[in-house]
Tab-separated table of C-alpha atoms in Angstrom:
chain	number	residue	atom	x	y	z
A	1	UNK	CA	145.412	58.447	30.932
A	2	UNK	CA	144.642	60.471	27.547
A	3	UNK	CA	142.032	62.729	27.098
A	4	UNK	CA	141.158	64.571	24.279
A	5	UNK	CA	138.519	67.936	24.273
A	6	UNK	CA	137.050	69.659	21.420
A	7	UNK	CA	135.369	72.701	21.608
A	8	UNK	CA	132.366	73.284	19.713
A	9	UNK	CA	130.283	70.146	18.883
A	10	UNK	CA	128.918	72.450	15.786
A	11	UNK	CA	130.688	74.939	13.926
A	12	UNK	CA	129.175	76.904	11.249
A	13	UNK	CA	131.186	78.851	8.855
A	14	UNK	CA	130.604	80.539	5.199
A	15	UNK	CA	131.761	79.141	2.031
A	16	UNK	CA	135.436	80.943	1.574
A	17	UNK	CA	135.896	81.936	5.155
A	18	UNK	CA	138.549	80.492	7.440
A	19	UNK	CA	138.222	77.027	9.023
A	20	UNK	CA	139.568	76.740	12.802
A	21	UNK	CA	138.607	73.768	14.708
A	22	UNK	CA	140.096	73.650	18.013
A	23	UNK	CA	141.192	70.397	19.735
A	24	UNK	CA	143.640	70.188	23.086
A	25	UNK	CA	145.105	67.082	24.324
A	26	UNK	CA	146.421	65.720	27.701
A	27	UNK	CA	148.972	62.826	27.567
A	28	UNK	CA	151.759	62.082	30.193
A	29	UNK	CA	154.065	61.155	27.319
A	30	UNK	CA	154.775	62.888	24.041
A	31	UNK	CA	151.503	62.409	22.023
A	32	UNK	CA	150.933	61.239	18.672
A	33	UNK	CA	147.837	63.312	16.996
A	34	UNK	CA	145.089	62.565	14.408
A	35	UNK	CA	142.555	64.256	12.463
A	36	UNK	CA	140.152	62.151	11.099
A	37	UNK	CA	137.009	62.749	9.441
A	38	UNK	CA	133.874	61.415	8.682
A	39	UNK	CA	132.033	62.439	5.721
A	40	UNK	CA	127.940	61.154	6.038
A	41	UNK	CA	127.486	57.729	5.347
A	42	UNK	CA	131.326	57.200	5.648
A	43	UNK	CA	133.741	55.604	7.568
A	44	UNK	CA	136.708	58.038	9.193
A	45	UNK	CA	139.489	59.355	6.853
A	46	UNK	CA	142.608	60.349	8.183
A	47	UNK	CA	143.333	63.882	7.533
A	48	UNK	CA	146.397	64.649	8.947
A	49	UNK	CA	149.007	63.316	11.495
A	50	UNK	CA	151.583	64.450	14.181
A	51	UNK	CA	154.140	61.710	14.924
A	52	UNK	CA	157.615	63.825	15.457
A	53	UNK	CA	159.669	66.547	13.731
A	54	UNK	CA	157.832	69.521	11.960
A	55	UNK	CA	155.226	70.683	14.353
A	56	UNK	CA	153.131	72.087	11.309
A	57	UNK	CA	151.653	69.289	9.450
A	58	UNK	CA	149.547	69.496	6.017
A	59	UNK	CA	147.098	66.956	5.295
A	60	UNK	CA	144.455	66.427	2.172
A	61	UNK	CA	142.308	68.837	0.993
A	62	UNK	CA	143.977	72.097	2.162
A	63	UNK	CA	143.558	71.169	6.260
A	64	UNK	CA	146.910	71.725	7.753
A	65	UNK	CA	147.328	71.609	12.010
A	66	UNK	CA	150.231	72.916	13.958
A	67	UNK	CA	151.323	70.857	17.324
A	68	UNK	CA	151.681	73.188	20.029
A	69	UNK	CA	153.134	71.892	23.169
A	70	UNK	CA	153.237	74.736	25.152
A	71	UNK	CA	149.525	75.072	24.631
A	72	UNK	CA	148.930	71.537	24.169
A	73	UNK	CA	146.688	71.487	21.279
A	74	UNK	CA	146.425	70.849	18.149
A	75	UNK	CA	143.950	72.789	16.056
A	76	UNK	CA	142.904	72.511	12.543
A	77	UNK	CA	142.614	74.980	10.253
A	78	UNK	CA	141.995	75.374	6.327
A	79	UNK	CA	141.942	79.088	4.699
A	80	UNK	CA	139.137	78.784	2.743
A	81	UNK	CA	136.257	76.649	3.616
A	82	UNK	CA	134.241	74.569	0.637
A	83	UNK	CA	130.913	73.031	0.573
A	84	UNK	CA	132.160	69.622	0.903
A	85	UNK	CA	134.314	69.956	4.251
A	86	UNK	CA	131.166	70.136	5.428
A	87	UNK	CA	131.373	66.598	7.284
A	88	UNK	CA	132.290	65.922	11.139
A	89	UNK	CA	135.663	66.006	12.202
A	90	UNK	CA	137.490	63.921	15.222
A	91	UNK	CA	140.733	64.830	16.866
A	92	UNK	CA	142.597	61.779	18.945
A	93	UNK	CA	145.714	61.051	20.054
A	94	UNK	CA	147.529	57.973	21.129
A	95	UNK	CA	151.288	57.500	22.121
A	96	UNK	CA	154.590	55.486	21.058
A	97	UNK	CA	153.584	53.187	24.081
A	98	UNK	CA	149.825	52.385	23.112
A	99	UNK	CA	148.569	52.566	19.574
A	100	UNK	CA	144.851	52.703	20.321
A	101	UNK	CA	143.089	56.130	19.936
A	102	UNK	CA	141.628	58.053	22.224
A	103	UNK	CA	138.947	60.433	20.464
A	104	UNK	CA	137.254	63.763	21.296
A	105	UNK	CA	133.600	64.073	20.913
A	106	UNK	CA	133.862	65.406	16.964
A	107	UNK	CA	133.296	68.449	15.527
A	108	UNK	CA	130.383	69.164	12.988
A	109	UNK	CA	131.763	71.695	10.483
A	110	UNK	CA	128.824	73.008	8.787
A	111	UNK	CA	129.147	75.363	5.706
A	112	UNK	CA	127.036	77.643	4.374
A	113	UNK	CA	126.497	79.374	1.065
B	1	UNK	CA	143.824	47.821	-2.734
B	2	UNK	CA	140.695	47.219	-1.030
B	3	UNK	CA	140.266	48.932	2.094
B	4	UNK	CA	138.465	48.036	6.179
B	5	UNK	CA	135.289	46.241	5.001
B	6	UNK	CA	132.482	45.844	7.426
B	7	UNK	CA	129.317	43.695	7.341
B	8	UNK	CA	126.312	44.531	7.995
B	9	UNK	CA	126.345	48.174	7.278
B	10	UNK	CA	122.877	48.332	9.264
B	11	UNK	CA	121.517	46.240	11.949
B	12	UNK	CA	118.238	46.291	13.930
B	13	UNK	CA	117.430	43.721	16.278
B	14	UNK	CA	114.832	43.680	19.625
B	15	UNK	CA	116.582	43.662	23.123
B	16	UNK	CA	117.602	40.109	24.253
B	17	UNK	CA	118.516	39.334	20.951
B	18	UNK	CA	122.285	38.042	19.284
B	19	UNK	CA	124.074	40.260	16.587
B	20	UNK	CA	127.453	39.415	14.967
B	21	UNK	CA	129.426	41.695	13.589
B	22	UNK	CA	132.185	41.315	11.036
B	23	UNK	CA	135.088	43.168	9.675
B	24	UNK	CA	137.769	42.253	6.747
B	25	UNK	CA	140.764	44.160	7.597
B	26	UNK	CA	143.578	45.910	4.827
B	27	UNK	CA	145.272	42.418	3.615
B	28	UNK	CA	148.504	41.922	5.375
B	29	UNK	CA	147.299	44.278	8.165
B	30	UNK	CA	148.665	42.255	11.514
B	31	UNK	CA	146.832	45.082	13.817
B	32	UNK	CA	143.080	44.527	13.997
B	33	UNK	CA	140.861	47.517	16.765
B	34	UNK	CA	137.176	47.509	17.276
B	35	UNK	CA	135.706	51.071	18.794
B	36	UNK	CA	132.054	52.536	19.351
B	37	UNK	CA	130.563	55.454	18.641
B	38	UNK	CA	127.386	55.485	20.886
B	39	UNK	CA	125.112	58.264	20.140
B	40	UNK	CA	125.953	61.586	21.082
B	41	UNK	CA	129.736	60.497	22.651
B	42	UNK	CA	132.898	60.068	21.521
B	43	UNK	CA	134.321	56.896	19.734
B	44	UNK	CA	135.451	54.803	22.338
B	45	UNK	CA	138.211	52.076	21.786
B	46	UNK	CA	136.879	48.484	22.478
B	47	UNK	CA	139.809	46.040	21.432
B	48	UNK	CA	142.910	45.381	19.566
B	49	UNK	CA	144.154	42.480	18.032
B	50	UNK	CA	147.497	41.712	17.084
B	51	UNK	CA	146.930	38.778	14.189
B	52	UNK	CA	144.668	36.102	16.272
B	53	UNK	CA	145.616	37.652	19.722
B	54	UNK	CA	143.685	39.935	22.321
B	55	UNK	CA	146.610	42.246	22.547
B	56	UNK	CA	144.375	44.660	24.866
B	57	UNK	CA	140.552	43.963	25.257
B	58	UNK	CA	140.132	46.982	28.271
B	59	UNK	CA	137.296	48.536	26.588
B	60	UNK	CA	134.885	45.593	26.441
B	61	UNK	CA	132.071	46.917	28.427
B	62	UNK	CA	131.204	43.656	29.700
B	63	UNK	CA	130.991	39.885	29.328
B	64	UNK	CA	128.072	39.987	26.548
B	65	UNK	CA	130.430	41.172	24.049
B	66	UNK	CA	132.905	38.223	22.455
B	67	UNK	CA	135.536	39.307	19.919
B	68	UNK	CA	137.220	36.964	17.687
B	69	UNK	CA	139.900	37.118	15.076
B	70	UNK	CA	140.323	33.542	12.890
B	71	UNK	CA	143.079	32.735	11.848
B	72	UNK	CA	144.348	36.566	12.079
B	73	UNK	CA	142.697	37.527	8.954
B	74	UNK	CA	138.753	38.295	9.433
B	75	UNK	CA	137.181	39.623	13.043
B	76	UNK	CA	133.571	39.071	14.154
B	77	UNK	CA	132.357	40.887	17.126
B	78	UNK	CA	128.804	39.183	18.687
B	79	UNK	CA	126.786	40.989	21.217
B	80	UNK	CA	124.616	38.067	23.169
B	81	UNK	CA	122.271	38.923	24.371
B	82	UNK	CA	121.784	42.895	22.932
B	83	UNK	CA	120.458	45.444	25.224
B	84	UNK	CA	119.433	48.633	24.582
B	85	UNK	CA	122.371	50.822	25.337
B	86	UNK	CA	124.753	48.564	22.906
B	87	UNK	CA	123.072	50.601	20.298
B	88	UNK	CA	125.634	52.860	18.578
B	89	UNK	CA	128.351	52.867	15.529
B	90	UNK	CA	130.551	49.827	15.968
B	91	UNK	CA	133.739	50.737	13.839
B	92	UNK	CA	136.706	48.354	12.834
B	93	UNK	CA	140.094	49.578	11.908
B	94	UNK	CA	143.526	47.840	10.773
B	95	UNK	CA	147.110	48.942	11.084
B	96	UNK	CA	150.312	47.327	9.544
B	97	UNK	CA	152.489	47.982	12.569
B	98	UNK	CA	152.017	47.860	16.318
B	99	UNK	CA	152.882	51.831	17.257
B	100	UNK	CA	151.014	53.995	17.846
B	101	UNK	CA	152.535	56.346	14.700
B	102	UNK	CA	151.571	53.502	11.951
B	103	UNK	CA	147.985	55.191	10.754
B	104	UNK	CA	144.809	53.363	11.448
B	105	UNK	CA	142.553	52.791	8.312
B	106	UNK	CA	139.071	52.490	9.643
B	107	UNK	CA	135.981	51.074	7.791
B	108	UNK	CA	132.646	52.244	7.078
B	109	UNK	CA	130.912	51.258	10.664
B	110	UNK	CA	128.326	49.080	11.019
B	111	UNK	CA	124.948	51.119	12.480
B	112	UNK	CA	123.279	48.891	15.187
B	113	UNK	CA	119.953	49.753	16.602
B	114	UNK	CA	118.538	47.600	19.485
B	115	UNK	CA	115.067	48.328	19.933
């Protein structure tokens, strides 16, 4: 079975200031991996996926995640946060045998001035 | 290109009552999944459809919830009789291919609140 943690149900960070969202992953098979996120009043937006090859993937809006095996995780970053990532985020991860998702609990990025 | 459309956005009904849910999927989309957000957990996959076929319906949580997919175009999702803890954010989401690497467009939720 999948599971998927991340840590931190709220993070809080200034406008400018480095994003780092941390999600790990267990999968008995190599994992695909998802960022989605979900703006208020929104459905979820993919962000940014893992599938195979290049183990650091960019996505929209200047989020970028790096698969790490060893480590198995796959955390999010962005350099410079901007009032309107302020939204939650989900990590999730599913597997060339099933396609559904299996989802962490989300991530509430909140950004202050 | 239009994308996952959901109807109602909002629903409030009393306990005991029926709700049906619908969802338009991406046109030509064959893969069709329902998952649920209840409140303060994680989105939870319910079923997948591949055009009109239950190709996995494990995470039904139990015989009051009946999932259908006419045709393979539209789904509808009723909850009969509603009890409290089916409240939550019912989500739809369509994929053009079967793996799991084809990306899974996902509409805007419908809100239900059984009171």
């Amino acid at each position: 079975a999948q599971s998927v943690t991340q840590l931190g149900s709220h993070v809080s960070v200034s406008e400018g200031a480095l994003v780092l969202l941390r999600c790990n992953y267990s999968s008995s098979v190599p994992p695909y991996l998802f960022w989605y996120v979900q703006y208020p009043n929104q459905g979820l937006q993919l962000l940014l996926k893992y599938t195979t090859g290049a183990t650091l993937v960019k996505g929209i809006n200047g989020f970028e995640a790096e698969f790490k095996k060893s480590e198995t995780s796959f955390h999010l970053t962005k350099p410079s946060a901007h009032m309107s990532d302020a939204a939650e985020y989900f990590c999730a991860v599913s597997d060339q045998m099933e396609s559904t998702l299996t989802f962490g609990k989300g991530t509430m990025l909140l950004v202050s001035p | 290109e239009a994308g996952v459309t959901q109807f109602p956005s909002h629903s409030v009904i009393e306990k005991g009552q029926t709700v049906t849910l619908r969802c338009d999927p991406i046109s030509g989309h064959d893969n069709l999944y329902w998952y649920r957000r209840v409140m303060g957990k994680e989105i939870k996959f319910l079923l997948h459809f591949v055009k009109e076929s239950k190709q996995d319906e494990s995470g039904m949580p139990n015989n009051r919830f009946l999932a259908e997919r006419t045709g393979g175009t539209y789904s509808t999702l009723k909850v009969q009789p509603a009890e409290l803890e089916d409240s939550g954010v019912y989500f739809c989401a369509s994929s053009q291919d079967l793996w799991g690497r084809k990306t899974q467009y996902f509409g805007p939720g419908t809100r239900l609140l059984v009171l």
